[in-house]
Coordinates of N, CA and C in Angstrom, one line a residue:
M251 N 64.3 -25.0 11.5 CA 63.3 -25.7 12.2 C 62.0 -25.4 11.5
Q252 N 61.2 -26.5 11.2 CA 59.9 -26.3 10.5 C 58.8 -26.6 11.5
L253 N 57.8 -25.8 11.5 CA 56.7 -25.9 12.4 C 55.4 -26.4 11.6
R254 N 54.8 -27.3 12.2 CA 53.5 -27.7 11.6 C 52.4 -27.0 12.4
P255 N 51.2 -26.8 11.7 CA 50.2 -26.1 12.4 C 49.8 -26.8 13.7
G256 N 49.7 -26.0 14.8 CA 49.3 -26.5 16.1 C 50.5 -27.2 16.8
S257 N 51.7 -27.1 16.3 CA 52.8 -27.9 16.9 C 53.6 -27.0 17.9
G258 N 53.3 -25.7 18.0 CA 54.1 -24.9 18.9 C 53.7 -23.5 18.7
P259 N 54.5 -22.6 19.3 CA 54.2 -21.2 19.3 C 54.4 -20.6 17.9
A260 N 53.6 -19.6 17.5 CA 53.7 -19.0 16.2 C 55.0 -18.1 16.2
P261 N 55.6 -18.0 15.0 CA 56.8 -17.2 14.9 C 56.4 -15.7 15.2
T262 N 57.3 -15.0 15.8 CA 57.0 -13.7 16.2 C 57.6 -12.7 15.2
G263 N 57.1 -11.5 15.2 CA 57.7 -10.5 14.4 C 57.0 -10.4 13.0
L264 N 56.1 -11.3 12.7 CA 55.4 -11.3 11.4 C 54.1 -10.5 11.6
P265 N 53.8 -9.7 10.6 CA 52.5 -8.9 10.7 C 51.3 -9.9 10.6
H266 N 50.2 -9.6 11.1 CA 49.0 -10.3 11.0 C 49.0 -11.7 11.7
T267 N 49.9 -11.9 12.6 CA 50.0 -13.2 13.3 C 49.1 -13.2 14.5
R268 N 48.7 -12.0 14.9 CA 47.8 -11.8 16.0 C 46.7 -10.8 15.6
A269 N 45.5 -11.2 15.8 CA 44.4 -10.3 15.5 C 44.2 -9.4 16.7
R270 N 44.3 -8.1 16.4 CA 44.1 -7.1 17.5 C 42.8 -6.4 17.3
A271 N 42.3 -5.7 18.3 CA 41.0 -5.0 18.3 C 41.0 -4.1 17.1
R272 N 42.1 -3.4 16.8 CA 42.1 -2.4 15.7 C 41.8 -3.1 14.4
H273 N 42.4 -4.3 14.2 CA 42.2 -5.1 13.0 C 40.7 -5.4 12.8
W274 N 40.0 -5.8 13.9 CA 38.6 -6.2 13.8 C 37.7 -5.0 13.6
L275 N 38.1 -3.8 14.1 CA 37.3 -2.6 13.9 C 37.4 -2.2 12.5
I276 N 38.5 -2.3 11.9 CA 38.7 -1.9 10.4 C 37.9 -2.9 9.6
V277 N 37.9 -4.2 9.8 CA 37.1 -5.1 9.1 C 35.6 -4.8 9.2
A278 N 35.2 -4.6 10.4 CA 33.7 -4.2 10.7 C 33.3 -3.0 9.9
A279 N 34.2 -2.0 10.0 CA 33.9 -0.7 9.3 C 33.8 -0.9 7.8
A280 N 34.7 -1.7 7.2 CA 34.7 -2.0 5.8 C 33.4 -2.7 5.4
L281 N 33.0 -3.7 6.2 CA 31.8 -4.5 5.9 C 30.6 -3.6 6.0
A282 N 30.5 -2.7 6.9 CA 29.4 -1.7 7.1 C 29.3 -0.8 5.8
V283 N 30.4 -0.4 5.3 CA 30.4 0.5 4.1 C 29.9 -0.3 2.9
V284 N 30.4 -1.5 2.7 CA 30.0 -2.3 1.6 C 28.5 -2.7 1.7
T285 N 28.0 -3.0 2.9 CA 26.6 -3.4 3.0 C 25.7 -2.1 2.8
G286 N 26.1 -1.0 3.3 CA 25.4 0.2 3.1 C 25.3 0.6 1.6
A287 N 26.4 0.5 0.9 CA 26.4 0.8 -0.5 C 25.6 -0.1 -1.3
A288 N 25.6 -1.4 -0.9 CA 24.8 -2.4 -1.6 C 23.3 -2.1 -1.4
A289 N 22.9 -1.6 -0.3 CA 21.5 -1.3 0.0 C 21.0 -0.1 -0.8
L290 N 21.9 0.8 -1.2 CA 21.5 2.0 -2.0 C 21.5 1.8 -3.5
V291 N 22.1 0.7 -3.9 CA 22.2 0.5 -5.4 C 21.0 -0.3 -5.8
R292 N 20.4 0.1 -6.9 CA 19.2 -0.6 -7.5 C 19.5 -0.8 -9.0
P293 N 19.0 -1.9 -9.5 CA 19.1 -2.1 -10.9 C 18.4 -1.1 -11.7
P294 N 18.8 -0.8 -12.9 CA 18.1 0.3 -13.7 C 16.6 -0.1 -13.9
G295 N 15.7 0.8 -13.8 CA 14.3 0.5 -14.0 C 13.6 0.0 -12.8
A296 N 14.3 -0.3 -11.7 CA 13.6 -0.8 -10.5 C 12.8 0.3 -9.9
T297 N 11.6 0.1 -9.6 CA 10.7 1.2 -9.0 C 10.2 0.8 -7.7
A298 N 9.9 -0.5 -7.4 CA 9.3 -0.9 -6.2 C 10.3 -1.3 -5.1
T299 N 10.0 -0.9 -3.9 CA 10.9 -1.3 -2.8 C 10.0 -1.8 -1.7
P300 N 10.5 -2.7 -0.8 CA 9.6 -3.2 0.2 C 9.0 -2.1 1.1
D301 N 9.7 -0.9 1.3 CA 9.1 0.1 2.1 C 8.1 1.0 1.4
A302 N 8.1 1.0 0.0 CA 7.3 1.8 -0.7 C 6.6 1.1 -1.9
P303 N 5.6 0.3 -1.6 CA 4.9 -0.5 -2.6 C 4.2 0.5 -3.6
V304 N 4.0 0.0 -4.8 CA 3.3 0.8 -5.8 C 1.8 0.8 -5.5
A305 N 1.2 2.0 -5.5 CA -0.2 2.1 -5.2 C -1.1 1.3 -6.2
G306 N -2.3 1.0 -5.8 CA -3.2 0.3 -6.7 C -3.6 1.2 -7.8
P307 N -4.1 0.7 -8.9 CA -4.6 1.5 -10.1 C -5.7 2.4 -9.7
D308 N -5.8 3.5 -10.3 CA -6.9 4.4 -10.1 C -8.2 3.8 -10.7
P309 N -9.2 3.5 -9.9 CA -10.4 2.9 -10.4 C -11.2 3.7 -11.4
A310 N -11.0 5.0 -11.3 CA -11.7 5.9 -12.3 C -11.1 5.9 -13.7
A311 N -9.9 5.3 -13.8 CA -9.2 5.3 -15.1 C -9.4 4.0 -15.9
V312 N -10.4 3.2 -15.5 CA -10.7 1.9 -16.0 C -11.9 1.9 -16.9
S313 N -11.9 1.2 -18.0 CA -13.1 0.9 -18.8 C -13.7 -0.4 -18.3
Y314 N -14.9 -0.3 -17.6 CA -15.6 -1.4 -17.0 C -16.5 -2.1 -18.0
P315 N -16.7 -3.4 -17.9 CA -17.6 -4.1 -18.8 C -19.0 -4.0 -18.3
V316 N -19.5 -2.7 -18.3 CA -20.9 -2.4 -17.8 C -21.6 -1.6 -18.9
D317 N -22.8 -2.0 -19.3 CA -23.5 -1.3 -20.3 C -24.5 -0.4 -19.6
C318 N -24.2 0.9 -19.6 CA -25.0 1.9 -19.0 C -25.7 2.8 -20.0
G319 N -25.7 2.4 -21.3 CA -26.3 3.2 -22.3 C -25.7 4.6 -22.3
P320 N -26.6 5.6 -22.3 CA -26.0 7.0 -22.3 C -25.5 7.5 -20.9
L321 N -25.8 6.7 -19.9 CA -25.4 7.1 -18.5 C -23.9 6.8 -18.3
G322 N -23.3 7.5 -17.4 CA -21.9 7.2 -17.1 C -21.8 6.1 -16.0
V323 N -20.6 5.7 -15.7 CA -20.3 4.7 -14.7 C -19.7 5.4 -13.5
V324 N -20.3 5.1 -12.3 CA -19.8 5.6 -11.0 C -19.1 4.6 -10.2
V325 N -17.9 5.0 -9.7 CA -17.2 4.1 -8.8 C -17.7 4.4 -7.4
A326 N -18.5 3.5 -6.9 CA -19.1 3.7 -5.6 C -18.2 3.5 -4.4
D327 N -17.3 2.6 -4.6 CA -16.3 2.2 -3.5 C -15.1 1.5 -4.1
S328 N -14.0 1.6 -3.4 CA -12.8 0.9 -3.8 C -11.9 0.7 -2.7
A329 N -11.1 -0.3 -2.8 CA -10.0 -0.6 -1.8 C -8.9 -1.2 -2.5
E330 N -7.7 -1.0 -2.0 CA -6.5 -1.6 -2.6 C -5.6 -2.3 -1.6
T331 N -4.9 -3.4 -2.2 CA -4.0 -4.1 -1.4 C -3.2 -4.9 -2.4
D332 N -2.0 -5.4 -2.0 CA -1.1 -6.2 -2.9 C -1.5 -7.7 -2.6
F333 N -2.5 -8.2 -3.3 CA -2.9 -9.6 -3.1 C -1.8 -10.6 -3.5
D334 N -1.1 -10.4 -4.6 CA -0.2 -11.4 -5.1 C 1.2 -11.2 -4.6
G335 N 1.5 -10.1 -3.8 CA 2.8 -9.9 -3.2 C 3.9 -9.5 -4.1
D336 N 3.5 -8.9 -5.3 CA 4.6 -8.5 -6.2 C 5.1 -7.1 -6.0
G337 N 4.6 -6.4 -5.0 CA 5.0 -5.0 -4.7 C 4.2 -4.0 -5.4
R338 N 3.2 -4.4 -6.2 CA 2.2 -3.5 -6.9 C 0.8 -3.9 -6.4
A339 N 0.2 -2.9 -5.7 CA -1.2 -3.2 -5.2 C -2.2 -3.3 -6.3
E340 N -3.2 -4.1 -6.1 CA -4.4 -4.2 -7.0 C -5.5 -3.4 -6.3
T341 N -6.5 -3.1 -7.1 CA -7.7 -2.4 -6.6 C -8.9 -3.2 -6.8
V342 N -9.8 -3.2 -5.8 CA -11.1 -3.8 -6.0 C -12.1 -2.7 -6.1
A343 N -12.8 -2.6 -7.1 CA -13.7 -1.5 -7.4 C -15.2 -1.9 -7.4
V344 N -16.1 -1.2 -6.8 CA -17.5 -1.4 -6.8 C -18.0 -0.3 -7.7
V345 N -18.7 -0.6 -8.8 CA -19.2 0.4 -9.8 C -20.7 0.1 -10.1
H346 N -21.4 1.2 -10.5 CA -22.7 1.1 -11.0 C -23.0 2.2 -12.0
C347 N -24.1 2.0 -12.7 CA -24.5 3.1 -13.7 C -25.0 4.3 -12.9
D348 N -24.7 5.5 -13.5 CA -25.1 6.7 -12.8 C -26.6 7.0 -13.1
A349 N -27.5 6.2 -12.5 CA -28.9 6.2 -12.8 C -29.6 7.5 -12.2
G350 N -29.0 8.1 -11.2 CA -29.6 9.3 -10.7 C -30.6 9.1 -9.6
S351 N -31.4 8.0 -9.7 CA -32.3 7.6 -8.6 C -32.5 6.1 -8.6
G352 N -33.0 5.6 -7.5 CA -33.2 4.2 -7.3 C -31.9 3.5 -6.9
T353 N -31.8 2.2 -7.0 CA -30.6 1.5 -6.5 C -30.1 0.6 -7.7
P354 N -29.3 1.2 -8.6 CA -28.8 0.4 -9.7 C -27.9 -0.7 -9.2
P355 N -28.0 -1.9 -9.9 CA -27.1 -3.0 -9.5 C -25.6 -2.6 -9.6
H356 N -24.8 -3.2 -8.8 CA -23.4 -3.0 -8.7 C -22.6 -4.1 -9.4
G357 N -21.5 -3.8 -9.8 CA -20.5 -4.8 -10.3 C -19.2 -4.6 -9.4
V358 N -18.6 -5.7 -9.1 CA -17.3 -5.7 -8.3 C -16.2 -6.2 -9.2
Y359 N -15.1 -5.5 -9.4 CA -14.1 -5.9 -10.3 C -12.7 -5.8 -9.6
L360 N -11.8 -6.7 -10.0 CA -10.4 -6.7 -9.6 C -9.7 -5.9 -10.7
V361 N -9.1 -4.8 -10.4 CA -8.4 -3.9 -11.3 C -6.9 -4.1 -11.1
T362 N -6.1 -4.3 -12.1 CA -4.7 -4.4 -12.0 C -3.9 -3.4 -12.9
H363 N -2.7 -3.3 -12.7 CA -1.8 -2.5 -13.5 C -1.7 -3.1 -14.9
P364 N -1.3 -2.4 -15.9 CA -1.1 -3.0 -17.2 C 0.0 -4.1 -17.1
A365 N -0.1 -5.1 -18.0 CA 0.8 -6.2 -17.9 C 2.3 -5.7 -18.1
E366 N 2.5 -4.9 -19.1 CA 3.9 -4.4 -19.4 C 3.9 -3.0 -19.8
G367 N 4.9 -2.3 -19.3 CA 5.0 -0.9 -19.8 C 3.9 0.0 -19.3
E368 N 3.8 1.1 -20.0 CA 2.7 2.1 -19.6 C 1.4 1.7 -20.3
G369 N 0.4 2.2 -19.8 CA -1.0 1.9 -20.3 C -2.0 2.1 -19.3
A370 N -3.2 1.9 -19.6 CA -4.3 2.1 -18.7 C -4.5 0.8 -17.8
P371 N -4.9 1.0 -16.6 CA -5.2 -0.2 -15.8 C -6.3 -1.0 -16.5
R372 N -6.4 -2.3 -16.1 CA -7.4 -3.2 -16.7 C -8.2 -4.0 -15.7
V373 N -9.3 -4.4 -16.1 CA -10.2 -5.3 -15.3 C -9.6 -6.7 -15.5
A374 N -9.1 -7.3 -14.4 CA -8.5 -8.7 -14.5 C -9.6 -9.7 -14.2
E375 N -10.5 -9.4 -13.3 CA -11.6 -10.4 -12.9 C -12.9 -9.6 -12.6
T376 N -14.0 -10.3 -12.9 CA -15.3 -9.8 -12.5 C -15.6 -10.6 -11.2
L377 N -15.8 -10.0 -10.1 CA -16.1 -10.7 -8.9 C -17.6 -10.7 -8.6
V378 N -18.3 -9.7 -9.0 CA -19.8 -9.7 -9.0 C -20.3 -9.0 -10.2
D379 N -21.0 -9.7 -11.0 CA -21.5 -9.2 -12.3 C -22.8 -8.3 -12.0
P380 N -22.9 -7.1 -12.6 CA -24.1 -6.3 -12.4 C -25.4 -7.0 -12.8
G381 N -25.3 -7.9 -13.8 CA -26.4 -8.7 -14.2 C -27.1 -9.5 -13.1
E382 N -26.4 -9.8 -12.0 CA -26.9 -10.5 -10.9 C -27.9 -9.7 -10.1
G383 N -27.9 -8.4 -10.3 CA -28.9 -7.5 -9.7 C -28.6 -7.2 -8.2
M384 N -27.4 -7.4 -7.8 CA -27.0 -7.1 -6.4 C -26.5 -5.7 -6.2
T385 N -26.6 -5.3 -4.9 CA -25.9 -4.0 -4.5 C -24.9 -4.4 -3.5
V386 N -23.9 -3.6 -3.3 CA -22.7 -4.0 -2.5 C -22.5 -2.9 -1.4
D387 N -22.4 -3.3 -0.2 CA -21.9 -2.3 0.8 C -21.0 -3.0 1.8
G388 N -20.2 -2.2 2.5 CA -19.3 -2.7 3.4 C -18.0 -3.4 2.8
L389 N -17.5 -2.8 1.7 CA -16.3 -3.4 1.1 C -15.1 -3.2 2.1
D390 N -14.4 -4.3 2.4 CA -13.3 -4.2 3.3 C -12.2 -5.1 2.9
V391 N -10.9 -4.6 3.0 CA -9.7 -5.3 2.7 C -9.1 -5.8 4.0
R392 N -8.7 -7.0 4.1 CA -8.0 -7.6 5.2 C -6.6 -8.0 4.7
E393 N -5.7 -7.0 4.7 CA -4.3 -7.2 4.1 C -3.6 -8.4 4.7
R394 N -3.6 -8.6 6.0 CA -2.9 -9.7 6.6 C -3.3 -11.1 6.1
E395 N -4.6 -11.2 5.7 CA -5.2 -12.4 5.2 C -5.2 -12.5 3.7
G396 N -4.8 -11.4 3.0 CA -4.9 -11.3 1.6 C -6.3 -11.5 1.1
A397 N -7.2 -10.9 1.7 CA -8.7 -11.1 1.4 C -9.4 -9.7 1.3
V398 N -10.5 -9.8 0.6 CA -11.4 -8.6 0.6 C -12.8 -9.2 0.8
S399 N -13.6 -8.4 1.6 CA -15.0 -8.9 1.9 C -16.0 -7.8 1.6
A400 N -17.2 -8.2 1.4 CA -18.3 -7.3 1.1 C -19.6 -7.9 1.6
R401 N -20.6 -7.1 1.8 CA -22.0 -7.5 2.0 C -22.8 -7.3 0.7
L402 N -23.4 -8.4 0.2 CA -24.2 -8.3 -1.0 C -25.6 -8.2 -0.6
R403 N -26.4 -7.4 -1.2 CA -27.8 -7.3 -1.0 C -28.6 -7.5 -2.3
G404 N -29.7 -8.3 -2.2 CA -30.4 -8.6 -3.4 C -31.9 -8.7 -3.1
Y405 N -32.6 -9.2 -4.0 CA -34.1 -9.2 -4.0 C -34.6 -10.6 -4.2
S406 N -35.6 -11.0 -3.3 CA -36.2 -12.3 -3.4 C -37.1 -12.5 -4.5
A407 N -37.7 -11.4 -5.0 CA -38.7 -11.5 -6.1 C -38.7 -10.2 -6.9
P408 N -39.1 -10.3 -8.2 CA -39.2 -9.0 -9.0 C -40.1 -8.0 -8.4
E409 N -41.0 -8.4 -7.6 CA -42.0 -7.4 -7.0 C -41.4 -6.6 -5.9
V410 N -40.3 -7.0 -5.3 CA -39.6 -6.3 -4.2 C -39.1 -4.9 -4.8
P411 N -39.5 -3.8 -4.2 CA -39.0 -2.5 -4.8 C -37.5 -2.4 -4.8
R412 N -37.0 -1.8 -5.9 CA -35.5 -1.8 -6.1 C -34.8 -0.9 -5.1
C413 N -35.6 -0.2 -4.3 CA -34.9 0.7 -3.3 C -34.6 -0.1 -2.0
C414 N -35.3 -1.3 -1.9 CA -35.3 -2.0 -0.6 C -34.9 -3.4 -0.7
P415 N -33.6 -3.8 -0.9 CA -33.3 -5.2 -1.0 C -33.7 -6.0 0.3
D416 N -34.2 -7.2 0.1 CA -34.6 -8.0 1.2 C -33.8 -9.2 1.5
L417 N -32.7 -9.4 0.7 CA -31.8 -10.5 1.0 C -30.4 -9.9 1.3
R418 N -29.7 -10.7 2.1 CA -28.3 -10.3 2.4 C -27.4 -11.5 2.5
R419 N -26.2 -11.3 2.0 CA -25.2 -12.4 2.1 C -23.8 -11.8 2.2
D420 N -23.0 -12.2 3.2 CA -21.6 -11.7 3.4 C -20.7 -12.7 2.6
V421 N -19.9 -12.1 1.8 CA -18.9 -12.9 1.0 C -17.5 -12.3 1.2
S422 N -16.5 -13.2 0.8 CA -15.2 -12.7 0.8 C -14.4 -13.4 -0.3
W423 N -13.3 -12.8 -0.8 CA -12.5 -13.4 -1.8 C -11.1 -13.4 -1.2
A424 N -10.4 -14.5 -1.3 CA -9.0 -14.6 -0.9 C -8.1 -15.0 -2.1
W425 N -6.9 -14.6 -2.1 CA -5.9 -14.8 -3.1 C -5.4 -16.3 -3.0
R426 N -5.7 -17.1 -4.0 CA -5.3 -18.5 -4.1 C -5.0 -18.8 -5.6
D427 N -3.9 -19.4 -5.8 CA -3.5 -19.9 -7.1 C -3.7 -18.9 -8.2
G428 N -3.2 -17.7 -7.9 CA -3.2 -16.6 -9.0 C -4.5 -16.0 -9.2
R429 N -5.5 -16.2 -8.4 CA -6.8 -15.5 -8.6 C -7.5 -15.3 -7.2
L430 N -8.5 -14.5 -7.2 CA -9.4 -14.4 -6.0 C -10.4 -15.4 -6.0
E431 N -10.5 -16.2 -4.9 CA -11.4 -17.3 -4.7 C -12.5 -16.9 -3.8
L432 N -13.8 -17.1 -4.2 CA -15.0 -16.7 -3.5 C -15.3 -17.6 -2.3
S433 N -15.6 -17.1 -1.1 CA -16.1 -17.8 0.0 C -17.4 -17.1 0.4
V434 N -18.4 -17.9 0.7 CA -19.7 -17.4 1.0 C -20.1 -17.7 2.5
A435 N -20.4 -16.7 3.3 CA -20.8 -17.0 4.6 C -22.3 -17.6 4.6
P436 N -22.6 -18.4 5.6 CA -24.0 -18.9 5.7 C -25.0 -17.7 5.7
A437 N -26.2 -18.0 5.1 CA -27.2 -17.0 5.0 C -27.7 -16.7 6.4
P438 N -28.0 -15.4 6.7 CA -28.6 -15.0 8.0 C -29.8 -15.9 8.4
G439 N -29.8 -16.3 9.6 CA -30.9 -17.1 10.1 C -30.8 -18.6 9.7
S440 N -29.7 -19.0 9.0 CA -29.5 -20.4 8.7 C -28.8 -21.1 9.8
I441 N -28.8 -22.4 9.8 CA -28.1 -23.2 10.9 C -26.9 -23.8 10.3

């Protein structure tokens, strides 16, 4: 007698003709072992994991495009976040010349890890050039938005003392199309 699928009762006495709870427990345990082992295995040279992103570059280890003459460069503020989502954080650094007194202009730079292999971090973008004569305060990173913001202070005329900026503008940069894009808030008191 020949049976077609679905035409009658299954032959008895053959192993695996009925799935029992023991069978499913063994399959579940085997899948758990394979899944657990796969989670522990990484390709050679892999360093970043979603739980442990690589920290941003050290802003003190960078050569900035700032001409301070015989004076050194001071990193006044910095913040880090992974703007591009590659598992390696970038650093936004606010720097100025070590003038000792007064309010030297600041530069704001996006600092990234070296492109390949070992090496020093590098300046990838100038966000605020020190030649603009601005000072920066309130540097803030908003990781969820992939943005960094700052308050820029400047001078309305050369006669305004360098200690006391009389202009203020809030700005932010958001990651778009492989770079940080500037957004400027309306000037205080404007409509």
